[in-house]
Amino acid sequence: MNVSIIGATGYGGAELVRILQAHPDVAIYSVHSSSRHGTPMIDSYPHMQTVADLLLEDIDVDILQREVDLVFLATPSGVSAKLAPKLLARGLKVIDLSGDFRLKDRQMYKSWYGKEAGDYEWLKKAVYGLTEWVEEDLQQVDFIANPGCYPTATLLGLAPLVKSELIDPSSIIVDAKSGVSGAGRGISETSHFSETNESTKIYKVNAHQHTPEIEQMLVSWNDAIQPITFSTHLVPMTRGIMATIYVDAMKETNLDEIYNLYMESYKDVYFVRVREKGVFPSTKEVAGSNFCDLGLAYDERTQRITIVSVIDNLVKGAAGQAVQNMNKMLGMDEKTGLAFVPIYP
Amino acid sequence: MNVSIIGATGYGGAELVRILQAHPDVAIYSVHSSSRHGTPMIDSYPHMQTVADLLLEDIDVDILQREVDLVFLATPSGVSAKLAPKLLARGLKVIDLSGDFRLKDRQMYKSWYGKEAGDYEWLKKAVYGLTEWVEEDLQQVDFIANPGCYPTATLLGLAPLVKSELIDPSSIIVDAKSGVSGAGRGISETSHFSETNESTKIYKVNAHQHTPEIEQMLVSWNDAIQPITFSTHLVPMTRGIMATIYVDAMKETNLDEIYNLYMESYKDVYFVRVREKGVFPSTKEVAGSNFCDLGLAYDERTQRITIVSVIDNLVKGAAGQAVQNMNKMLGMDEKTGLAFVPIYP
Amino acid sequence: MNVSIIGATGYGGAELVRILQAHPDVAIYSVHSSSRHGTPMIDSYPHMQTVADLLLEDIDVDILQREVDLVFLATPSGVSAKLAPKLLARGLKVIDLSGDFRLKDRQMYKSWYGKEAGDYEWLKKAVYGLTEWVEEDLQQVDFIANPGCYPTATLLGLAPLVKSELIDPSSIIVDAKSGVSGAGRGISETSHFSETNESTKIYKVNAHQHTPEIEQMLVSWNDAIQPITFSTHLVPMTRGIMATIYVDAMKETNLDEIYNLYMESYKDVYFVRVREKGVFPSTKEVAGSNFCDLGLAYDERTQRITIVSVIDNLVKGAAGQAVQNMNKMLGMDEKTGLAFVPIYP
Amino acid sequence: MNVSIIGATGYGGAELVRILQAHPDVAIYSVHSSSRHGTPMIDSYPHMQTVADLLLEDIDVDILQREVDLVFLATPSGVSAKLAPKLLARGLKVIDLSGDFRLKDRQMYKSWYGKEAGDYEWLKKAVYGLTEWVEEDLQQVDFIANPGCYPTATLLGLAPLVKSELIDPSSIIVDAKSGVSGAGRGISETSHFSETNESTKIYKVNAHQHTPEIEQMLVSWNDAIQPITFSTHLVPMTRGIMATIYVDAMKETNLDEIYNLYMESYKDVYFVRVREKGVFPSTKEVAGSNFCDLGLAYDERTQRITIVSVIDNLVKGAAGQAVQNMNKMLGMDEKTGLAFVPIYP
């Protein structure tokens, strides 16, 4: 099978190259960049010398149509909205890592992203690719809107509870902490080492564009769910997201009940690992891997449940989940090329 | 004025040395360590060479009684409980940086600390030294229980709201993030660089010993306050605490009203800086300083208030606040020796 | 093929597990720990949950002899000296990651390590496994002394020059910078986050035990080589070594000549990547990979050559090179299971 | 005394504000920025709220002439060259933190900086302000070229040896490691957190513009000194420089002799601290302070001397040394406002 990556010079694109280079059943046919086509990938990423020595190319839809089975769009918001329909129209399978086709409500997209949403027809067809909870048969799907990093950690952490009757639907608070790579390779004061090192920041308070994406999915699972509080922090590390999630229990419960609910939900799910009662994952424990690790707590003093969910934002939160979706779309085991041990320490 | 520091080889003690060495009106008479007395301070802290060239001594209560005005206890929990009464009995003023005399309920101390609490009589006399909210005239006070780092950030962030009628008293959630120096200089896997760097962890979930300290103060301000959810995270930085605090508004409100409430509370308070509406502090913006900076948000979608509170855990969260208390106990301006610009970047 | 790892709870052992778990042609038969046998690997390394769910076992030489093809010793100095002969005597192939069998001169071992060296007979048989420069046919070799992290970076950087007549043999200075994981998982003040973060340190000045290992190899290549200056620094990162190497040119030369010398030496060598003239690698560009990247400079003002050599200390500097050696000992392509893209960023 | 800071929004300027705000005998009269004048300092640096609440102003030479005693130029190379003469012509004392007036040879400036050097007449008058080794009476000096960060660490480390007859004058190698703040607040891929964290880089190999500045001073001390090798590395920390310096001994020597040479040179020098034999400073041990700490080694195997020199690049390497120079120019004790304990940890 051949695949192409458009937007290969961003961190998401580079991570796709890293993962796909080691994939046993898929080859990278081409990598593309609108700003740097004609230059070798190693000019942008010297670490790929020898092992992924590719030339960045301009996009030729005819060639893609003829040669490849699936295209990854690792392009910024606004770009995918225009590009995806062109590729889909040629019969190509597309996995879009941007936010352009995640929100079904075009008005909501516009109000959170400040841009025009993607085409209505394609928007309807896009399947939201939170792999573990996709209901469609992905082998029949041509177009995936790959989830954002924060929504992946949050939704995998909340799914079993939200689908239960256990919680107060207006009580969800997500306090998320992210490494700096989530902001991409673009330079800004926010990503400046001296400004970010030895510091913890909060940003986009009550205004992060991943909020409606999370809520849309939660409501699809449980239509009683009310707007959530979603806070995003920047911590001085490169990779990793931790979402600490707080919800009020609606009725009397205990840790055993909650733990069993999660074990039941995730017992056959390879990439979600539920920790033993009383044990909590750190972001380092999933670094470089496609795992989402969960820890659970219940506080009898407050009748409040705490869920801790960690992912590598560039893997399960972006490129890894995209490859997991690709595996299923192309009829392979979802683990193919993804079942590696996290990098530790 | 002369002061002594007992427990000078921990981070809290060393920070006291740093601050007091630059204090214009107070001299460090002696520094003490039970394990390293007889050795020079610079064997433990080479950075003090020349500028704070002190000899660690054993404790001689007679000499302290005769020569010094005030003693800082930067000793671990359990040690202060025994030491403070001996010094107080000699008429010395004491500021205890440990948790031993913070909880008025000795049973509660025992259940959260797993040790016997300090003597009941002295416990009653100890004033909880959250300087900005102390009601006693500190010049008349001989014994201060200096607040913990997390409680300082949390309580300064919550005080105006908790004292108002604005919030649901059972809705308080504190998601706190701390640098590693809060765990002290003792070695453990938790403080191992390779285990902690590039990682965010959660620890002591629903079980941190600072929880009852926070609740005791909140209830003293507003007896409707219910148990809180208090979560502590370790982020890969040395100094700094951010407490992100969530509370439900009880009645309709807006950011202006909340902002005005905080400005009113803190308008004459030097060491608490309230940021403009829509602006939030990072931990780096208070590094090395005695400031507590606050940012405020209100989300109309959820009727939830977010307060962001940052401090340097070793300064306002320990040694700095102790010196601020000392200033007031000794009849000086609270800012003396403390009004320095944070270290940035 | 089956392999076993003894000393699996250190960082070197854990990295062997990570790499071997993804190896297509080798299975981990067993993992061993003297201190934690009987406990699951995930108690020591929760990140291995599901993906490398092994039980730590005690060592049973009979079983190893019967079931496995090769044993990795990731044990501390002193332990390997005793263990390796027992395994070798049973006909097992052994790769020892410790320093016990690297120095042919037992007296030198004793004076730098402060311990008794390994048995003389086995010492003679041990092949120093700097894979790219091993002269023996590794398929015929049973016993490898796997090089240290610093020697790997240094020797791969120096080999072409030292084998030439180009340099002053008494002029070699190696200024090496290492991440903290090189010190292992043991806790100490040196590895304490708050002591190490935001700091650069020098340690074991003129006294690092890797010095004689480097010199032994250099002299074997060019017997005119004199003692070197070898300095080791700790920088606040987890993984990575950079060796900045300075040598005086003996006769007139230029960057082209030096570059061609290196390209000639390494043109068919997969895991050594020579950068273009004027381009220098960073440690991040080899993170998580088995590559050693080199950059070259010549300064006409001083007639001095600078070589920059970077590796991941846990991969090419330990577990990765060990697997590369294993591949060759077992008759496989040296790249098998190792040709992955570095983790970036 | 009143002083003004031009270029106050860079890190050097901000550090001047931090230090001068706490200076007992000098007031900041005004702060200036060409790009942000008219805005409050706290828009650029929120951490200064309350404690250094200044308005950035445009430059009015008439007002400066009338109101202030001394002006700091924390402006980029090229800007100082034009600005300093205008201020000096008005009789103002000037301390220039840029490189514009450090090199006496204008041609050399041009070839390393790629710009026109400052005016010849003023260049002659500028005193190179490596405070500890200035021969002029600074109270008679109006114009200081404040040394660069690398030259400060290197020259203080080399001075005693270079002034002796002990070393081979063609053998000097300086391997310098710097934190990222040395690159300033400007944004670039080099200062991007995700590119720099968990990485060590080398840059400007044999081409750093501080090279001729170092050599000029060395030659002024000992005209036998030949061109040096000077290498600059970026390590993942914000503040701090370590220069590891290697020189060949010319004749037989030993550590005692070298140590005594340094103690003799620096015995009355407050801001240079020589560590005991066998002890070496880390960059953290001078963080936030004006100290330069030195460690010394001699290797009998190679007859090579190693000097380790550490500073805080923004303090002794920039703003701190500038204030030290100011103190002397204005007739005060050089320590005034500078004798604070380093921030540790």
PDB file of C-alpha atoms in Angstrom, chain B residues 77-264:
ATOM      1  CA  SER B  77       7.108  17.703  60.356  1.00  0.00           C
ATOM      2  CA  GLY B  78       7.475  16.052  63.710  1.00  0.00           C
ATOM      3  CA  VAL B  79      10.658  17.913  64.609  1.00  0.00           C
ATOM      4  CA  SER B  80       9.037  21.315  65.000  1.00  0.00           C
ATOM      5  CA  ALA B  81       6.376  19.851  67.275  1.00  0.00           C
ATOM      6  CA  LYS B  82       9.079  19.108  69.802  1.00  0.00           C
ATOM      7  CA  LEU B  83      11.375  22.033  69.220  1.00  0.00           C
ATOM      8  CA  ALA B  84       8.999  24.987  69.056  1.00  0.00           C
ATOM      9  CA  PRO B  85       7.688  24.674  72.639  1.00  0.00           C
ATOM     10  CA  LYS B  86      11.232  24.661  74.015  1.00  0.00           C
ATOM     11  CA  LEU B  87      12.063  27.898  72.251  1.00  0.00           C
ATOM     12  CA  LEU B  88       8.747  29.555  73.023  1.00  0.00           C
ATOM     13  CA  ALA B  89       9.150  28.667  76.676  1.00  0.00           C
ATOM     14  CA  ARG B  90      12.294  30.755  76.687  1.00  0.00           C
ATOM     15  CA  GLY B  91      10.395  33.760  75.425  1.00  0.00           C
ATOM     16  CA  LEU B  92      11.718  33.519  71.890  1.00  0.00           C
ATOM     17  CA  LYS B  93       9.560  34.456  68.951  1.00  0.00           C
ATOM     18  CA  VAL B  94       9.173  31.480  66.615  1.00  0.00           C
ATOM     19  CA  ILE B  95       8.100  31.099  63.010  1.00  0.00           C
ATOM     20  CA  ASP B  96       7.573  27.452  62.143  1.00  0.00           C
ATOM     21  CA  LEU B  97       7.654  26.567  58.451  1.00  0.00           C
ATOM     22  CA  SER B  98       6.522  22.981  59.026  1.00  0.00           C
ATOM     23  CA  GLY B  99       2.942  21.732  59.167  1.00  0.00           C
ATOM     24  CA  ASP B 100       3.077  20.851  62.855  1.00  0.00           C
ATOM     25  CA  PHE B 101       1.129  23.790  64.235  1.00  0.00           C
ATOM     26  CA  ARG B 102      -1.144  24.638  61.343  1.00  0.00           C
ATOM     27  CA  LEU B 103      -4.085  22.348  62.073  1.00  0.00           C
ATOM     28  CA  LYS B 104      -6.040  23.288  65.153  1.00  0.00           C
ATOM     29  CA  ASP B 105      -7.672  19.863  65.237  1.00  0.00           C
ATOM     30  CA  ARG B 106      -5.033  17.477  66.552  1.00  0.00           C
ATOM     31  CA  GLN B 107      -6.984  14.453  65.376  1.00  0.00           C
ATOM     32  CA  MET B 108      -7.024  15.792  61.856  1.00  0.00           C
ATOM     33  CA  TYR B 109      -3.278  16.344  61.980  1.00  0.00           C
ATOM     34  CA  LYS B 110      -2.782  12.772  63.007  1.00  0.00           C
ATOM     35  CA  SER B 111      -4.986  11.364  60.299  1.00  0.00           C
ATOM     36  CA  TRP B 112      -3.359  13.354  57.458  1.00  0.00           C
ATOM     37  CA  TYR B 113       0.252  13.400  58.696  1.00  0.00           C
ATOM     38  CA  GLY B 114       0.344  10.045  60.443  1.00  0.00           C
ATOM     39  CA  LYS B 115       2.116  11.566  63.445  1.00  0.00           C
ATOM     40  CA  GLU B 116       1.241  13.057  66.777  1.00  0.00           C
ATOM     41  CA  ALA B 117       0.367  16.757  66.588  1.00  0.00           C
ATOM     42  CA  GLY B 118       2.118  19.463  68.552  1.00  0.00           C
ATOM     43  CA  ASP B 119       1.239  20.306  72.118  1.00  0.00           C
ATOM     44  CA  TYR B 120      -2.347  21.461  72.587  1.00  0.00           C
ATOM     45  CA  GLU B 121      -1.544  24.659  74.496  1.00  0.00           C
ATOM     46  CA  TRP B 122       0.955  25.883  71.944  1.00  0.00           C
ATOM     47  CA  LEU B 123      -1.292  24.822  69.120  1.00  0.00           C
ATOM     48  CA  LYS B 124      -3.943  27.163  70.448  1.00  0.00           C
ATOM     49  CA  LYS B 125      -1.468  30.031  70.568  1.00  0.00           C
ATOM     50  CA  ALA B 126      -0.011  29.504  67.103  1.00  0.00           C
ATOM     51  CA  VAL B 127      -1.256  32.078  64.619  1.00  0.00           C
ATOM     52  CA  TYR B 128      -1.698  30.821  61.048  1.00  0.00           C
ATOM     53  CA  GLY B 129       0.511  33.216  59.147  1.00  0.00           C
ATOM     54  CA  LEU B 130      -1.186  33.766  55.813  1.00  0.00           C
ATOM     55  CA  THR B 131       0.038  37.303  56.170  1.00  0.00           C
ATOM     56  CA  GLU B 132      -2.490  39.110  54.009  1.00  0.00           C
ATOM     57  CA  TRP B 133      -5.399  37.643  55.956  1.00  0.00           C
ATOM     58  CA  VAL B 134      -4.092  37.495  59.512  1.00  0.00           C
ATOM     59  CA  GLU B 135      -6.507  39.273  61.810  1.00  0.00           C
ATOM     60  CA  GLU B 136      -4.248  39.524  64.846  1.00  0.00           C
ATOM     61  CA  ASP B 137      -1.731  42.332  65.302  1.00  0.00           C
ATOM     62  CA  LEU B 138       1.405  40.380  64.479  1.00  0.00           C
ATOM     63  CA  GLN B 139       3.511  42.629  66.650  1.00  0.00           C
ATOM     64  CA  GLN B 140       1.729  41.039  69.591  1.00  0.00           C
ATOM     65  CA  VAL B 141       2.238  37.514  68.320  1.00  0.00           C
ATOM     66  CA  ASP B 142       5.114  35.249  69.380  1.00  0.00           C
ATOM     67  CA  PHE B 143       4.352  32.114  67.437  1.00  0.00           C
ATOM     68  CA  ILE B 144       3.505  31.749  63.781  1.00  0.00           C
ATOM     69  CA  ALA B 145       2.590  28.586  61.933  1.00  0.00           C
ATOM     70  CA  ASN B 146       3.778  29.578  58.468  1.00  0.00           C
ATOM     71  CA  PRO B 147       1.389  28.309  55.742  1.00  0.00           C
ATOM     72  CA  GLY B 148       2.206  25.548  53.296  1.00  0.00           C
ATOM     73  CA  CYS B 149       3.035  26.371  49.701  1.00  0.00           C
ATOM     74  CA  TYR B 150      -0.150  24.978  48.159  1.00  0.00           C
ATOM     75  CA  PRO B 151      -2.412  26.553  50.799  1.00  0.00           C
ATOM     76  CA  THR B 152      -0.806  29.956  50.247  1.00  0.00           C
ATOM     77  CA  ALA B 153      -1.507  29.936  46.511  1.00  0.00           C
ATOM     78  CA  THR B 154      -4.958  28.445  46.976  1.00  0.00           C
ATOM     79  CA  LEU B 155      -6.161  30.605  49.851  1.00  0.00           C
ATOM     80  CA  LEU B 156      -4.969  33.900  48.388  1.00  0.00           C
ATOM     81  CA  GLY B 157      -6.770  32.896  45.216  1.00  0.00           C
ATOM     82  CA  LEU B 158      -9.992  31.943  46.947  1.00  0.00           C
ATOM     83  CA  ALA B 159     -10.296  34.428  49.805  1.00  0.00           C
ATOM     84  CA  PRO B 160     -12.333  37.208  48.174  1.00  0.00           C
ATOM     85  CA  LEU B 161     -14.784  34.773  46.598  1.00  0.00           C
ATOM     86  CA  VAL B 162     -15.182  32.578  49.645  1.00  0.00           C
ATOM     87  CA  LYS B 163     -15.845  35.574  51.808  1.00  0.00           C
ATOM     88  CA  SER B 164     -18.524  36.704  49.359  1.00  0.00           C
ATOM     89  CA  GLU B 165     -21.912  35.090  48.857  1.00  0.00           C
ATOM     90  CA  LEU B 166     -21.164  34.518  45.224  1.00  0.00           C
ATOM     91  CA  ILE B 167     -20.219  30.870  45.065  1.00  0.00           C
ATOM     92  CA  ASP B 168     -21.623  27.417  45.585  1.00  0.00           C
ATOM     93  CA  PRO B 169     -19.852  26.322  48.783  1.00  0.00           C
ATOM     94  CA  SER B 170     -19.620  22.701  47.707  1.00  0.00           C
ATOM     95  CA  SER B 171     -18.119  23.342  44.284  1.00  0.00           C
ATOM     96  CA  ILE B 172     -14.466  24.147  44.957  1.00  0.00           C
ATOM     97  CA  ILE B 173     -11.920  22.247  42.897  1.00  0.00           C
ATOM     98  CA  VAL B 174      -8.224  23.114  43.076  1.00  0.00           C
ATOM     99  CA  ASP B 175      -5.982  21.679  40.393  1.00  0.00           C
ATOM    100  CA  ALA B 176      -2.453  22.531  41.554  1.00  0.00           C
ATOM    101  CA  LYS B 177       0.807  22.151  39.625  1.00  0.00           C
ATOM    102  CA  SER B 178       4.126  22.354  41.409  1.00  0.00           C
ATOM    103  CA  GLY B 179       7.811  22.401  40.566  1.00  0.00           C
ATOM    104  CA  VAL B 180      10.012  19.704  42.028  1.00  0.00           C
ATOM    105  CA  SER B 181      11.727  21.790  44.712  1.00  0.00           C
ATOM    106  CA  GLY B 182       8.539  21.537  46.744  1.00  0.00           C
ATOM    107  CA  ALA B 183       9.524  17.954  47.507  1.00  0.00           C
ATOM    108  CA  GLY B 184      12.690  19.160  49.196  1.00  0.00           C
ATOM    109  CA  ARG B 185      16.302  18.158  48.829  1.00  0.00           C
ATOM    110  CA  GLY B 186      15.859  14.586  49.927  1.00  0.00           C
ATOM    111  CA  ILE B 187      16.570  12.064  47.199  1.00  0.00           C
ATOM    112  CA  SER B 188      13.887   9.719  45.896  1.00  0.00           C
ATOM    113  CA  GLU B 189      12.663   8.316  42.631  1.00  0.00           C
ATOM    114  CA  THR B 190      10.138  11.146  42.452  1.00  0.00           C
ATOM    115  CA  SER B 191      12.841  13.758  42.425  1.00  0.00           C
ATOM    116  CA  HIS B 192      15.106  11.828  40.021  1.00  0.00           C
ATOM    117  CA  PHE B 193      15.824  13.988  37.007  1.00  0.00           C
ATOM    118  CA  SER B 194      15.401  11.263  34.399  1.00  0.00           C
ATOM    119  CA  GLU B 195      12.079  10.184  35.898  1.00  0.00           C
ATOM    120  CA  THR B 196      10.688  13.691  36.201  1.00  0.00           C
ATOM    121  CA  ASN B 197      12.060  15.617  33.243  1.00  0.00           C
ATOM    122  CA  GLU B 198       9.758  15.608  30.208  1.00  0.00           C
ATOM    123  CA  SER B 199       6.905  14.359  32.369  1.00  0.00           C
ATOM    124  CA  THR B 200       3.825  15.564  34.189  1.00  0.00           C
ATOM    125  CA  LYS B 201       2.631  13.468  37.119  1.00  0.00           C
ATOM    126  CA  ILE B 202      -0.238  13.534  39.577  1.00  0.00           C
ATOM    127  CA  TYR B 203       0.436  12.410  43.142  1.00  0.00           C
ATOM    128  CA  LYS B 204      -1.312  11.926  46.491  1.00  0.00           C
ATOM    129  CA  VAL B 205      -4.676  12.070  44.720  1.00  0.00           C
ATOM    130  CA  ASN B 206      -7.318  13.226  47.219  1.00  0.00           C
ATOM    131  CA  ALA B 207      -4.754  12.632  49.933  1.00  0.00           C
ATOM    132  CA  HIS B 208      -2.406  15.602  50.149  1.00  0.00           C
ATOM    133  CA  GLN B 209      -1.803  16.748  53.721  1.00  0.00           C
ATOM    134  CA  HIS B 210      -2.355  20.377  52.723  1.00  0.00           C
ATOM    135  CA  THR B 211      -6.057  19.668  52.119  1.00  0.00           C
ATOM    136  CA  PRO B 212      -7.246  20.101  55.719  1.00  0.00           C
ATOM    137  CA  GLU B 213      -5.076  23.201  56.107  1.00  0.00           C
ATOM    138  CA  ILE B 214      -6.879  24.806  53.184  1.00  0.00           C
ATOM    139  CA  GLU B 215     -10.299  23.703  54.366  1.00  0.00           C
ATOM    140  CA  GLN B 216      -9.726  24.918  57.921  1.00  0.00           C
ATOM    141  CA  MET B 217      -9.060  28.429  56.675  1.00  0.00           C
ATOM    142  CA  LEU B 218     -11.895  28.414  54.132  1.00  0.00           C
ATOM    143  CA  VAL B 219     -14.381  27.350  56.792  1.00  0.00           C
ATOM    144  CA  SER B 220     -13.098  30.036  59.151  1.00  0.00           C
ATOM    145  CA  TRP B 221     -13.996  32.534  56.438  1.00  0.00           C
ATOM    146  CA  ASN B 222     -17.284  30.972  55.403  1.00  0.00           C
ATOM    147  CA  ASP B 223     -18.727  28.168  57.451  1.00  0.00           C
ATOM    148  CA  ALA B 224     -20.859  26.911  54.576  1.00  0.00           C
ATOM    149  CA  ILE B 225     -17.775  25.688  52.709  1.00  0.00           C
ATOM    150  CA  GLN B 226     -17.817  21.945  52.074  1.00  0.00           C
ATOM    151  CA  PRO B 227     -14.843  19.612  51.550  1.00  0.00           C
ATOM    152  CA  ILE B 228     -12.872  20.568  48.482  1.00  0.00           C
ATOM    153  CA  THR B 229     -11.238  18.570  45.732  1.00  0.00           C
ATOM    154  CA  PHE B 230      -7.535  19.266  45.851  1.00  0.00           C
ATOM    155  CA  SER B 231      -5.207  17.686  43.266  1.00  0.00           C
ATOM    156  CA  THR B 232      -1.450  18.047  43.160  1.00  0.00           C
ATOM    157  CA  HIS B 233       0.705  17.590  40.069  1.00  0.00           C
ATOM    158  CA  LEU B 234       4.438  17.601  39.548  1.00  0.00           C
ATOM    159  CA  VAL B 235       5.667  19.437  36.454  1.00  0.00           C
ATOM    160  CA  PRO B 236       9.255  19.453  35.200  1.00  0.00           C
ATOM    161  CA  MET B 237      10.455  22.730  36.632  1.00  0.00           C
ATOM    162  CA  THR B 238      12.305  23.553  39.837  1.00  0.00           C
ATOM    163  CA  ARG B 239      10.313  26.416  41.329  1.00  0.00           C
ATOM    164  CA  GLY B 240       6.745  27.569  41.092  1.00  0.00           C
ATOM    165  CA  ILE B 241       3.193  26.612  41.894  1.00  0.00           C
ATOM    166  CA  MET B 242       0.104  27.300  39.843  1.00  0.00           C
ATOM    167  CA  ALA B 243      -3.263  26.618  41.409  1.00  0.00           C
ATOM    168  CA  THR B 244      -6.075  26.582  38.865  1.00  0.00           C
ATOM    169  CA  ILE B 245      -9.229  26.927  40.907  1.00  0.00           C
ATOM    170  CA  TYR B 246     -12.770  26.201  39.734  1.00  0.00           C
ATOM    171  CA  VAL B 247     -15.909  27.314  41.545  1.00  0.00           C
ATOM    172  CA  ASP B 248     -19.539  27.464  40.517  1.00  0.00           C
ATOM    173  CA  ALA B 249     -21.256  30.824  40.746  1.00  0.00           C
ATOM    174  CA  MET B 250     -24.355  30.685  42.936  1.00  0.00           C
ATOM    175  CA  LYS B 251     -26.120  33.485  41.167  1.00  0.00           C
ATOM    176  CA  GLU B 252     -25.723  35.399  37.964  1.00  0.00           C
ATOM    177  CA  THR B 253     -22.474  37.264  37.787  1.00  0.00           C
ATOM    178  CA  ASN B 254     -19.875  38.469  35.291  1.00  0.00           C
ATOM    179  CA  LEU B 255     -16.171  39.082  35.027  1.00  0.00           C
ATOM    180  CA  ASP B 256     -16.468  42.749  35.969  1.00  0.00           C
ATOM    181  CA  GLU B 257     -18.131  41.951  39.255  1.00  0.00           C
ATOM    182  CA  ILE B 258     -15.548  39.312  40.125  1.00  0.00           C
ATOM    183  CA  TYR B 259     -12.655  41.491  39.089  1.00  0.00           C
ATOM    184  CA  ASN B 260     -13.935  44.357  41.213  1.00  0.00           C
ATOM    185  CA  LEU B 261     -14.330  42.058  44.179  1.00  0.00           C
ATOM    186  CA  TYR B 262     -10.655  41.050  43.917  1.00  0.00           C
ATOM    187  CA  MET B 263      -9.428  44.576  43.293  1.00  0.00           C
ATOM    188  CA  GLU B 264     -11.328  45.734  46.341  1.00  0.00           C
TER     189      GLU B 264
END
